[in-house]
Amino acid sequence: MGTYVLRRLLQMIPVILGATFLIFAMVFALPGDPLAGKCGERPCSPAYAAQFREKYNLNDPLLVQYGKYVGKLAQGDLGQTYNNISVADQLKLRYPVTAKLALLAILIETVIGIAAGVLTGIRKGGFLDNLVLVSTLIVISIPIFVIGGLAQYFLGVKLGLFPVTVTSSDPTVYQLLLPAIVLGSLSVAYVSRLTRTNLVENLRSDYVRTAVAKGLTQRRAIGIHALRNSLIPVVTFIGFDFGALLGGAIVTESIFNIPGVGGYIFRSIRSRDGVSVVGAVTVLVIVYLVVNLLVDLIYGLLDPRITHD
């Protein structure tokens, strides 16, 4: 197990370098001058412009800029924005909010998705099965910003059940509940369909029929044998989804004005602050890879047939 973890950690290095280089190249290839608007309506003086470009290595070739960025990244320095604000400090303020939102969304998709998948898998072809299949298909077909807008209007404005937007820098669970429902709605559909499909397949397996033939009750055969095996790919999907949510849900956080990582990336892109975008996405990639590793380890614990050599 230790060798496997070490090998996976070493494999992360080229992935992080490749991903960050692509993001770095694309961000700094965008049109526009970082000096635009720095000196108000007037153009900046040549002295200030030269100092600014020297400070942020804008005169260097792309590979040289990236090499200097990786050198600082190896020391834990994500750089500073064009307004002399530490990117790491900004992310420290926003990641707890994003983590709280991600945990709520994962909890919603896990409980509702698995429950719906189990109920429909046991009662295949019934009214509830058809209802869940149709409703999940509808949810999957609707873009997330449409679901967010509808949730704000009906649940926030019309019914007044939830706040329409987040107004504090440290939102409560209640303020994040509606965004979490919107964020987890798409994953609920996937989890329920994945659980149902695997459960139906396992219920037809020989080992379940053998367990029932030996005297095990239908409920215990489903709960002990079929459901456990059916949840293995579901746990994998939820783990990967959690890693993606920790990276920040840009659309959802922007719709609900949540001060998280996703909203920070969105505002940085709009203001053409390349340092903030690259720093935030770099952390996103690292977090996703770490969560990916943890999911693989959990998968191996759930399925004893898998060994990590």
mmCIF file of C-alpha atoms in Angstrom:
data_model
loop_
_atom_site.group_PDB
_atom_site.id
_atom_site.type_symbol
_atom_site.label_atom_id
_atom_site.label_comp_id
_atom_site.label_asym_id
_atom_site.label_seq_id
_atom_site.Cartn_x
_atom_site.Cartn_y
_atom_site.Cartn_z
ATOM 1 C CA MET A 1 0.000 0.000 0.000
ATOM 2 C CA GLY A 2 2.820 2.387 0.860
ATOM 3 C CA THR A 3 4.514 1.744 -2.476
ATOM 4 C CA TYR A 4 1.242 2.354 -4.297
ATOM 5 C CA VAL A 5 0.674 5.686 -2.523
ATOM 6 C CA LEU A 6 4.250 6.792 -3.219
ATOM 7 C CA ARG A 7 3.907 5.851 -6.893
ATOM 8 C CA ARG A 8 0.653 7.783 -7.175
ATOM 9 C CA LEU A 9 2.185 10.832 -5.513
ATOM 10 C CA LEU A 10 5.073 10.753 -7.970
ATOM 11 C CA GLN A 11 2.609 10.445 -10.850
ATOM 12 C CA MET A 12 0.918 13.618 -9.664
ATOM 13 C CA ILE A 13 4.003 15.718 -10.398
ATOM 14 C CA PRO A 14 3.835 15.576 -14.235
ATOM 15 C CA VAL A 15 0.050 15.936 -14.097
ATOM 16 C CA ILE A 16 0.323 19.092 -11.981
ATOM 17 C CA LEU A 17 3.068 20.501 -14.222
ATOM 18 C CA GLY A 18 1.139 19.746 -17.405
ATOM 19 C CA ALA A 19 -2.172 21.112 -16.126
ATOM 20 C CA THR A 20 -0.667 24.273 -14.667
ATOM 21 C CA PHE A 21 1.332 24.942 -17.827
ATOM 22 C CA LEU A 22 -1.768 24.678 -20.011
ATOM 23 C CA ILE A 23 -3.715 27.003 -17.709
ATOM 24 C CA PHE A 24 -0.755 29.387 -17.491
ATOM 25 C CA ALA A 25 -0.350 29.504 -21.262
ATOM 26 C CA MET A 26 -4.055 29.972 -21.972
ATOM 27 C CA VAL A 27 -4.578 32.650 -19.320
ATOM 28 C CA PHE A 28 -1.645 34.774 -20.356
ATOM 29 C CA ALA A 29 -2.480 34.346 -24.044
ATOM 30 C CA LEU A 30 -5.804 36.121 -23.547
ATOM 31 C CA PRO A 31 -6.033 39.511 -25.258
ATOM 32 C CA GLY A 32 -5.841 42.611 -23.123
ATOM 33 C CA ASP A 33 -3.246 44.606 -21.236
ATOM 34 C CA PRO A 34 -2.872 44.046 -17.475
ATOM 35 C CA LEU A 35 -1.987 47.731 -17.187
ATOM 36 C CA ALA A 36 -5.393 48.782 -18.526
ATOM 37 C CA GLY A 37 -7.175 50.878 -15.908
ATOM 38 C CA LYS A 38 -4.232 50.870 -13.487
ATOM 39 C CA CYS A 39 -3.714 54.602 -13.825
ATOM 40 C CA GLY A 40 -7.318 55.658 -14.261
ATOM 41 C CA GLU A 41 -8.369 57.065 -17.605
ATOM 42 C CA ARG A 42 -4.848 58.200 -18.423
ATOM 43 C CA PRO A 43 -2.150 55.867 -19.745
ATOM 44 C CA CYS A 44 0.462 54.826 -17.212
ATOM 45 C CA SER A 45 3.836 56.497 -17.263
ATOM 46 C CA PRO A 46 6.667 54.606 -18.989
ATOM 47 C CA ALA A 47 8.524 54.277 -15.666
ATOM 48 C CA TYR A 48 5.536 52.753 -13.881
ATOM 49 C CA ALA A 49 4.758 50.467 -16.830
ATOM 50 C CA ALA A 50 8.355 49.212 -16.931
ATOM 51 C CA GLN A 51 8.370 48.600 -13.171
ATOM 52 C CA PHE A 52 5.022 46.782 -13.346
ATOM 53 C CA ARG A 53 6.104 44.509 -16.174
ATOM 54 C CA GLU A 54 9.387 43.744 -14.459
ATOM 55 C CA LYS A 55 7.688 42.891 -11.164
ATOM 56 C CA TYR A 56 5.283 40.405 -12.780
ATOM 57 C CA ASN A 57 7.820 39.057 -15.328
ATOM 58 C CA LEU A 58 5.675 40.206 -18.244
ATOM 59 C CA ASN A 59 8.737 40.961 -20.386
ATOM 60 C CA ASP A 60 10.005 37.383 -20.175
ATOM 61 C CA PRO A 61 9.115 34.633 -22.676
ATOM 62 C CA LEU A 62 6.290 32.313 -21.676
ATOM 63 C CA LEU A 63 8.540 29.404 -20.668
ATOM 64 C CA VAL A 64 10.680 31.683 -18.504
ATOM 65 C CA GLN A 65 7.566 33.112 -16.815
ATOM 66 C CA TYR A 66 6.276 29.624 -16.163
ATOM 67 C CA GLY A 67 9.640 28.458 -14.819
ATOM 68 C CA LYS A 68 9.697 31.323 -12.326
ATOM 69 C CA TYR A 69 6.104 30.562 -11.334
ATOM 70 C CA VAL A 70 6.880 26.863 -10.726
ATOM 71 C CA GLY A 71 9.896 27.851 -8.637
ATOM 72 C CA LYS A 72 7.686 29.986 -6.381
ATOM 73 C CA LEU A 73 4.978 27.298 -6.375
ATOM 74 C CA ALA A 74 7.484 24.742 -5.067
ATOM 75 C CA GLN A 75 8.000 27.066 -2.092
ATOM 76 C CA GLY A 76 4.253 27.359 -1.468
ATOM 77 C CA ASP A 77 3.970 30.813 -3.044
ATOM 78 C CA LEU A 78 0.961 31.179 -5.358
ATOM 79 C CA GLY A 79 1.975 34.701 -6.300
ATOM 80 C CA GLN A 80 0.361 38.085 -5.838
ATOM 81 C CA THR A 81 -2.433 39.707 -7.766
ATOM 82 C CA TYR A 82 -1.893 42.846 -9.799
ATOM 83 C CA ASN A 83 -3.202 44.713 -6.761
ATOM 84 C CA ASN A 84 -0.440 43.311 -4.506
ATOM 85 C CA ILE A 85 -2.773 40.896 -2.704
ATOM 86 C CA SER A 86 -1.542 37.398 -1.875
ATOM 87 C CA VAL A 87 -3.440 34.741 -3.830
ATOM 88 C CA ALA A 88 -2.845 32.202 -1.046
ATOM 89 C CA ASP A 89 -4.413 34.528 1.525
ATOM 90 C CA GLN A 90 -7.458 35.016 -0.694
ATOM 91 C CA LEU A 91 -7.906 31.278 -1.144
ATOM 92 C CA LYS A 92 -7.578 30.663 2.617
ATOM 93 C CA LEU A 93 -10.586 32.932 3.119
ATOM 94 C CA ARG A 94 -12.663 31.335 0.390
ATOM 95 C CA TYR A 95 -11.897 27.620 0.585
ATOM 96 C CA PRO A 96 -13.774 27.061 3.900
ATOM 97 C CA VAL A 97 -16.914 28.471 2.253
ATOM 98 C CA THR A 98 -16.496 26.272 -0.818
ATOM 99 C CA ALA A 99 -15.770 23.231 1.382
ATOM 100 C CA LYS A 100 -18.947 23.846 3.403
ATOM 101 C CA LEU A 101 -20.985 24.166 0.198
ATOM 102 C CA ALA A 102 -19.387 21.011 -1.254
ATOM 103 C CA LEU A 103 -20.101 18.989 1.898
ATOM 104 C CA LEU A 104 -23.755 20.032 1.880
ATOM 105 C CA ALA A 105 -24.098 19.196 -1.820
ATOM 106 C CA ILE A 106 -22.419 15.807 -1.335
ATOM 107 C CA LEU A 107 -24.679 15.021 1.630
ATOM 108 C CA ILE A 108 -27.773 15.881 -0.409
ATOM 109 C CA GLU A 109 -26.745 13.865 -3.463
ATOM 110 C CA THR A 110 -25.648 10.886 -1.350
ATOM 111 C CA VAL A 111 -28.768 10.579 0.802
ATOM 112 C CA ILE A 112 -31.367 11.393 -1.844
ATOM 113 C CA GLY A 113 -29.557 9.758 -4.757
ATOM 114 C CA ILE A 114 -28.859 6.426 -3.058
ATOM 115 C CA ALA A 115 -32.312 6.276 -1.456
ATOM 116 C CA ALA A 116 -34.009 6.932 -4.797
ATOM 117 C CA GLY A 117 -31.755 4.435 -6.568
ATOM 118 C CA VAL A 118 -32.436 1.689 -4.032
ATOM 119 C CA LEU A 119 -36.210 2.208 -4.038
ATOM 120 C CA THR A 120 -36.404 2.201 -7.834
ATOM 121 C CA GLY A 121 -34.004 -0.731 -8.152
ATOM 122 C CA ILE A 122 -36.080 -2.909 -5.838
ATOM 123 C CA ARG A 123 -39.339 -1.896 -7.534
ATOM 124 C CA LYS A 124 -38.136 -1.981 -11.114
ATOM 125 C CA GLY A 125 -40.797 -1.042 -13.648
ATOM 126 C CA GLY A 126 -43.181 0.445 -11.077
ATOM 127 C CA PHE A 127 -44.619 3.934 -10.855
ATOM 128 C CA LEU A 128 -41.828 5.217 -8.614
ATOM 129 C CA ASP A 129 -39.190 3.780 -10.933
ATOM 130 C CA ASN A 130 -40.669 5.535 -13.964
ATOM 131 C CA LEU A 131 -41.142 8.766 -12.017
ATOM 132 C CA VAL A 132 -37.518 8.871 -10.881
ATOM 133 C CA LEU A 133 -36.229 7.959 -14.346
ATOM 134 C CA VAL A 134 -38.209 10.750 -16.007
ATOM 135 C CA SER A 135 -37.396 13.356 -13.335
ATOM 136 C CA THR A 136 -33.676 12.584 -13.373
ATOM 137 C CA LEU A 137 -33.630 12.781 -17.166
ATOM 138 C CA ILE A 138 -35.261 16.210 -16.972
ATOM 139 C CA VAL A 139 -32.751 17.429 -14.361
ATOM 140 C CA ILE A 140 -29.799 16.179 -16.419
ATOM 141 C CA SER A 141 -31.148 17.999 -19.497
ATOM 142 C CA ILE A 142 -31.501 21.411 -17.829
ATOM 143 C CA PRO A 143 -28.404 23.646 -17.508
ATOM 144 C CA ILE A 144 -27.339 24.394 -13.946
ATOM 145 C CA PHE A 145 -27.816 28.162 -14.314
ATOM 146 C CA VAL A 146 -31.447 27.584 -15.309
ATOM 147 C CA ILE A 147 -32.020 25.359 -12.272
ATOM 148 C CA GLY A 148 -30.388 28.012 -10.091
ATOM 149 C CA GLY A 149 -32.568 30.787 -11.470
ATOM 150 C CA LEU A 150 -35.752 28.757 -11.058
ATOM 151 C CA ALA A 151 -34.802 27.796 -7.497
ATOM 152 C CA GLN A 152 -34.132 31.430 -6.622
ATOM 153 C CA TYR A 153 -37.458 32.562 -8.051
ATOM 154 C CA PHE A 154 -39.765 29.850 -6.668
ATOM 155 C CA LEU A 155 -38.068 28.838 -3.419
ATOM 156 C CA GLY A 156 -36.529 32.196 -2.618
ATOM 157 C CA VAL A 157 -38.777 34.935 -4.012
ATOM 158 C CA LYS A 158 -42.206 33.293 -4.248
ATOM 159 C CA LEU A 159 -42.178 30.981 -1.228
ATOM 160 C CA GLY A 160 -39.522 32.753 0.826
ATOM 161 C CA LEU A 161 -38.070 29.491 2.115
ATOM 162 C CA PHE A 162 -34.424 30.398 1.488
ATOM 163 C CA PRO A 163 -32.325 33.536 0.992
ATOM 164 C CA VAL A 164 -32.019 34.408 -2.688
ATOM 165 C CA THR A 165 -28.331 35.299 -2.427
ATOM 166 C CA VAL A 166 -25.574 35.049 0.157
ATOM 167 C CA THR A 167 -24.848 38.410 1.778
ATOM 168 C CA SER A 168 -22.114 37.546 4.304
ATOM 169 C CA SER A 169 -18.472 36.541 3.966
ATOM 170 C CA ASP A 170 -19.033 33.588 6.326
ATOM 171 C CA PRO A 171 -22.418 32.157 5.277
ATOM 172 C CA THR A 172 -24.359 29.828 7.541
ATOM 173 C CA VAL A 173 -25.568 26.353 6.592
ATOM 174 C CA TYR A 174 -29.076 27.760 6.063
ATOM 175 C CA GLN A 175 -27.781 30.380 3.614
ATOM 176 C CA LEU A 176 -25.888 27.711 1.670
ATOM 177 C CA LEU A 177 -28.698 25.157 1.662
ATOM 178 C CA LEU A 178 -30.431 26.383 -1.509
ATOM 179 C CA PRO A 179 -27.151 26.651 -3.487
ATOM 180 C CA ALA A 180 -26.239 23.170 -2.232
ATOM 181 C CA ILE A 181 -29.567 21.786 -3.465
ATOM 182 C CA VAL A 182 -28.980 23.359 -6.871
ATOM 183 C CA LEU A 183 -25.369 22.203 -6.979
ATOM 184 C CA GLY A 184 -26.227 18.668 -5.921
ATOM 185 C CA SER A 185 -29.325 18.295 -8.112
ATOM 186 C CA LEU A 186 -27.410 17.164 -11.186
ATOM 187 C CA SER A 187 -25.344 14.687 -9.171
ATOM 188 C CA VAL A 188 -28.480 13.359 -7.441
ATOM 189 C CA ALA A 189 -29.757 12.332 -10.849
ATOM 190 C CA TYR A 190 -26.517 10.544 -11.726
ATOM 191 C CA VAL A 191 -26.196 8.839 -8.328
ATOM 192 C CA SER A 192 -29.770 7.572 -8.368
ATOM 193 C CA ARG A 193 -29.501 6.200 -11.906
ATOM 194 C CA LEU A 194 -26.109 4.627 -11.186
ATOM 195 C CA THR A 195 -27.362 3.026 -7.960
ATOM 196 C CA ARG A 196 -30.486 1.697 -9.657
ATOM 197 C CA THR A 197 -28.609 0.245 -12.627
ATOM 198 C CA ASN A 198 -26.033 -1.561 -10.486
ATOM 199 C CA LEU A 199 -28.604 -2.802 -7.982
ATOM 200 C CA VAL A 200 -30.847 -4.240 -10.699
ATOM 201 C CA GLU A 201 -27.855 -5.989 -12.253
ATOM 202 C CA ASN A 202 -26.681 -7.442 -8.931
ATOM 203 C CA LEU A 203 -30.164 -8.634 -7.979
ATOM 204 C CA ARG A 204 -30.064 -10.884 -11.039
ATOM 205 C CA SER A 205 -26.649 -12.290 -10.084
ATOM 206 C CA ASP A 206 -26.128 -15.912 -9.120
ATOM 207 C CA TYR A 207 -24.699 -15.126 -5.694
ATOM 208 C CA VAL A 208 -27.868 -13.275 -4.633
ATOM 209 C CA ARG A 209 -30.103 -16.116 -5.819
ATOM 210 C CA THR A 210 -27.831 -18.591 -4.023
ATOM 211 C CA ALA A 211 -28.027 -16.589 -0.791
ATOM 212 C CA VAL A 212 -31.843 -16.561 -0.975
ATOM 213 C CA ALA A 213 -31.917 -20.280 -1.788
ATOM 214 C CA LYS A 214 -29.848 -21.005 1.325
ATOM 215 C CA GLY A 215 -32.475 -19.356 3.507
ATOM 216 C CA LEU A 216 -31.334 -15.733 3.661
ATOM 217 C CA THR A 217 -34.266 -13.309 3.628
ATOM 218 C CA GLN A 218 -34.747 -11.066 0.619
ATOM 219 C CA ARG A 219 -34.075 -7.962 2.717
ATOM 220 C CA ARG A 220 -30.780 -9.300 4.068
ATOM 221 C CA ALA A 221 -29.720 -10.589 0.658
ATOM 222 C CA ILE A 222 -30.252 -7.129 -0.789
ATOM 223 C CA GLY A 223 -28.718 -5.220 2.119
ATOM 224 C CA ILE A 224 -25.697 -7.421 2.783
ATOM 225 C CA HIS A 225 -24.778 -8.661 -0.689
ATOM 226 C CA ALA A 226 -26.410 -6.803 -3.566
ATOM 227 C CA LEU A 227 -26.428 -3.276 -2.130
ATOM 228 C CA ARG A 228 -22.849 -3.367 -0.894
ATOM 229 C CA ASN A 229 -21.513 -4.395 -4.289
ATOM 230 C CA SER A 230 -23.801 -1.927 -6.038
ATOM 231 C CA LEU A 231 -22.476 1.005 -4.010
ATOM 232 C CA ILE A 232 -18.825 0.513 -4.994
ATOM 233 C CA PRO A 233 -19.041 2.497 -8.277
ATOM 234 C CA VAL A 234 -21.409 4.967 -6.583
ATOM 235 C CA VAL A 235 -18.833 5.719 -3.883
ATOM 236 C CA THR A 236 -16.236 6.243 -6.601
ATOM 237 C CA PHE A 237 -18.472 8.703 -8.436
ATOM 238 C CA ILE A 238 -19.308 10.603 -5.237
ATOM 239 C CA GLY A 239 -15.628 10.837 -4.343
ATOM 240 C CA PHE A 240 -14.661 12.231 -7.729
ATOM 241 C CA ASP A 241 -17.605 14.628 -7.602
ATOM 242 C CA PHE A 242 -16.528 15.843 -4.169
ATOM 243 C CA GLY A 243 -13.067 16.588 -5.526
ATOM 244 C CA ALA A 244 -14.595 18.592 -8.366
ATOM 245 C CA LEU A 245 -16.888 20.505 -5.990
ATOM 246 C CA LEU A 246 -13.964 21.390 -3.742
ATOM 247 C CA GLY A 247 -12.429 23.070 -6.762
ATOM 248 C CA GLY A 248 -15.268 25.532 -6.732
ATOM 249 C CA ALA A 249 -18.581 25.583 -8.550
ATOM 250 C CA ILE A 250 -18.095 28.695 -10.660
ATOM 251 C CA VAL A 251 -21.632 28.972 -12.032
ATOM 252 C CA THR A 252 -23.475 28.207 -8.785
ATOM 253 C CA GLU A 253 -21.285 30.449 -6.649
ATOM 254 C CA SER A 254 -21.694 33.270 -9.150
ATOM 255 C CA ILE A 255 -25.496 32.922 -9.251
ATOM 256 C CA PHE A 256 -25.854 33.010 -5.462
ATOM 257 C CA ASN A 257 -23.028 35.512 -4.855
ATOM 258 C CA ILE A 258 -21.131 33.019 -2.678
ATOM 259 C CA PRO A 259 -17.647 34.207 -1.620
ATOM 260 C CA GLY A 260 -15.994 30.915 -2.496
ATOM 261 C CA VAL A 261 -13.271 29.731 -4.827
ATOM 262 C CA GLY A 262 -15.581 29.465 -7.832
ATOM 263 C CA GLY A 263 -16.759 33.045 -7.492
ATOM 264 C CA TYR A 264 -13.173 34.156 -6.989
ATOM 265 C CA ILE A 265 -12.082 32.478 -10.239
ATOM 266 C CA PHE A 266 -15.043 34.001 -12.091
ATOM 267 C CA ARG A 267 -14.257 37.529 -10.908
ATOM 268 C CA SER A 268 -10.554 37.041 -11.632
ATOM 269 C CA ILE A 269 -11.333 36.008 -15.209
ATOM 270 C CA ARG A 270 -13.566 39.042 -15.689
ATOM 271 C CA SER A 271 -10.871 41.387 -14.371
ATOM 272 C CA ARG A 272 -8.166 39.574 -16.414
ATOM 273 C CA ASP A 273 -6.141 38.873 -13.277
ATOM 274 C CA GLY A 274 -4.109 35.985 -14.645
ATOM 275 C CA VAL A 275 -2.110 35.412 -11.452
ATOM 276 C CA SER A 276 -5.279 34.802 -9.425
ATOM 277 C CA VAL A 277 -6.743 32.457 -12.041
ATOM 278 C CA VAL A 278 -3.578 30.368 -12.356
ATOM 279 C CA GLY A 279 -3.081 30.191 -8.576
ATOM 280 C CA ALA A 280 -6.672 29.163 -7.884
ATOM 281 C CA VAL A 281 -6.740 26.567 -10.668
ATOM 282 C CA THR A 282 -3.407 25.164 -9.479
ATOM 283 C CA VAL A 283 -4.873 24.541 -6.035
ATOM 284 C CA LEU A 284 -7.970 23.088 -7.719
ATOM 285 C CA VAL A 285 -5.843 20.558 -9.625
ATOM 286 C CA ILE A 286 -3.876 19.546 -6.516
ATOM 287 C CA VAL A 287 -7.028 19.104 -4.409
ATOM 288 C CA TYR A 288 -8.706 17.046 -7.118
ATOM 289 C CA LEU A 289 -5.697 14.750 -7.468
ATOM 290 C CA VAL A 290 -5.457 14.205 -3.699
ATOM 291 C CA VAL A 291 -9.165 13.405 -3.446
ATOM 292 C CA ASN A 292 -8.788 11.104 -6.456
ATOM 293 C CA LEU A 293 -6.056 9.198 -4.590
ATOM 294 C CA LEU A 294 -8.188 8.909 -1.446
ATOM 295 C CA VAL A 295 -11.118 7.596 -3.495
ATOM 296 C CA ASP A 296 -8.926 4.914 -5.048
ATOM 297 C CA LEU A 297 -7.787 3.826 -1.590
ATOM 298 C CA ILE A 298 -11.380 3.715 -0.293
ATOM 299 C CA TYR A 299 -12.403 1.763 -3.400
ATOM 300 C CA GLY A 300 -9.752 -0.821 -2.600
ATOM 301 C CA LEU A 301 -11.014 -1.140 0.980
ATOM 302 C CA LEU A 302 -14.608 -1.660 -0.188
ATOM 303 C CA ASP A 303 -13.674 -4.213 -2.826
ATOM 304 C CA PRO A 304 -11.299 -6.841 -1.359
ATOM 305 C CA ARG A 305 -10.635 -8.194 -4.844
ATOM 306 C CA ILE A 306 -8.539 -5.108 -5.587
ATOM 307 C CA THR A 307 -4.963 -5.026 -4.311
ATOM 308 C CA HIS A 308 -2.536 -2.135 -4.572
ATOM 309 C CA ASP A 309 0.896 -3.543 -5.252
#
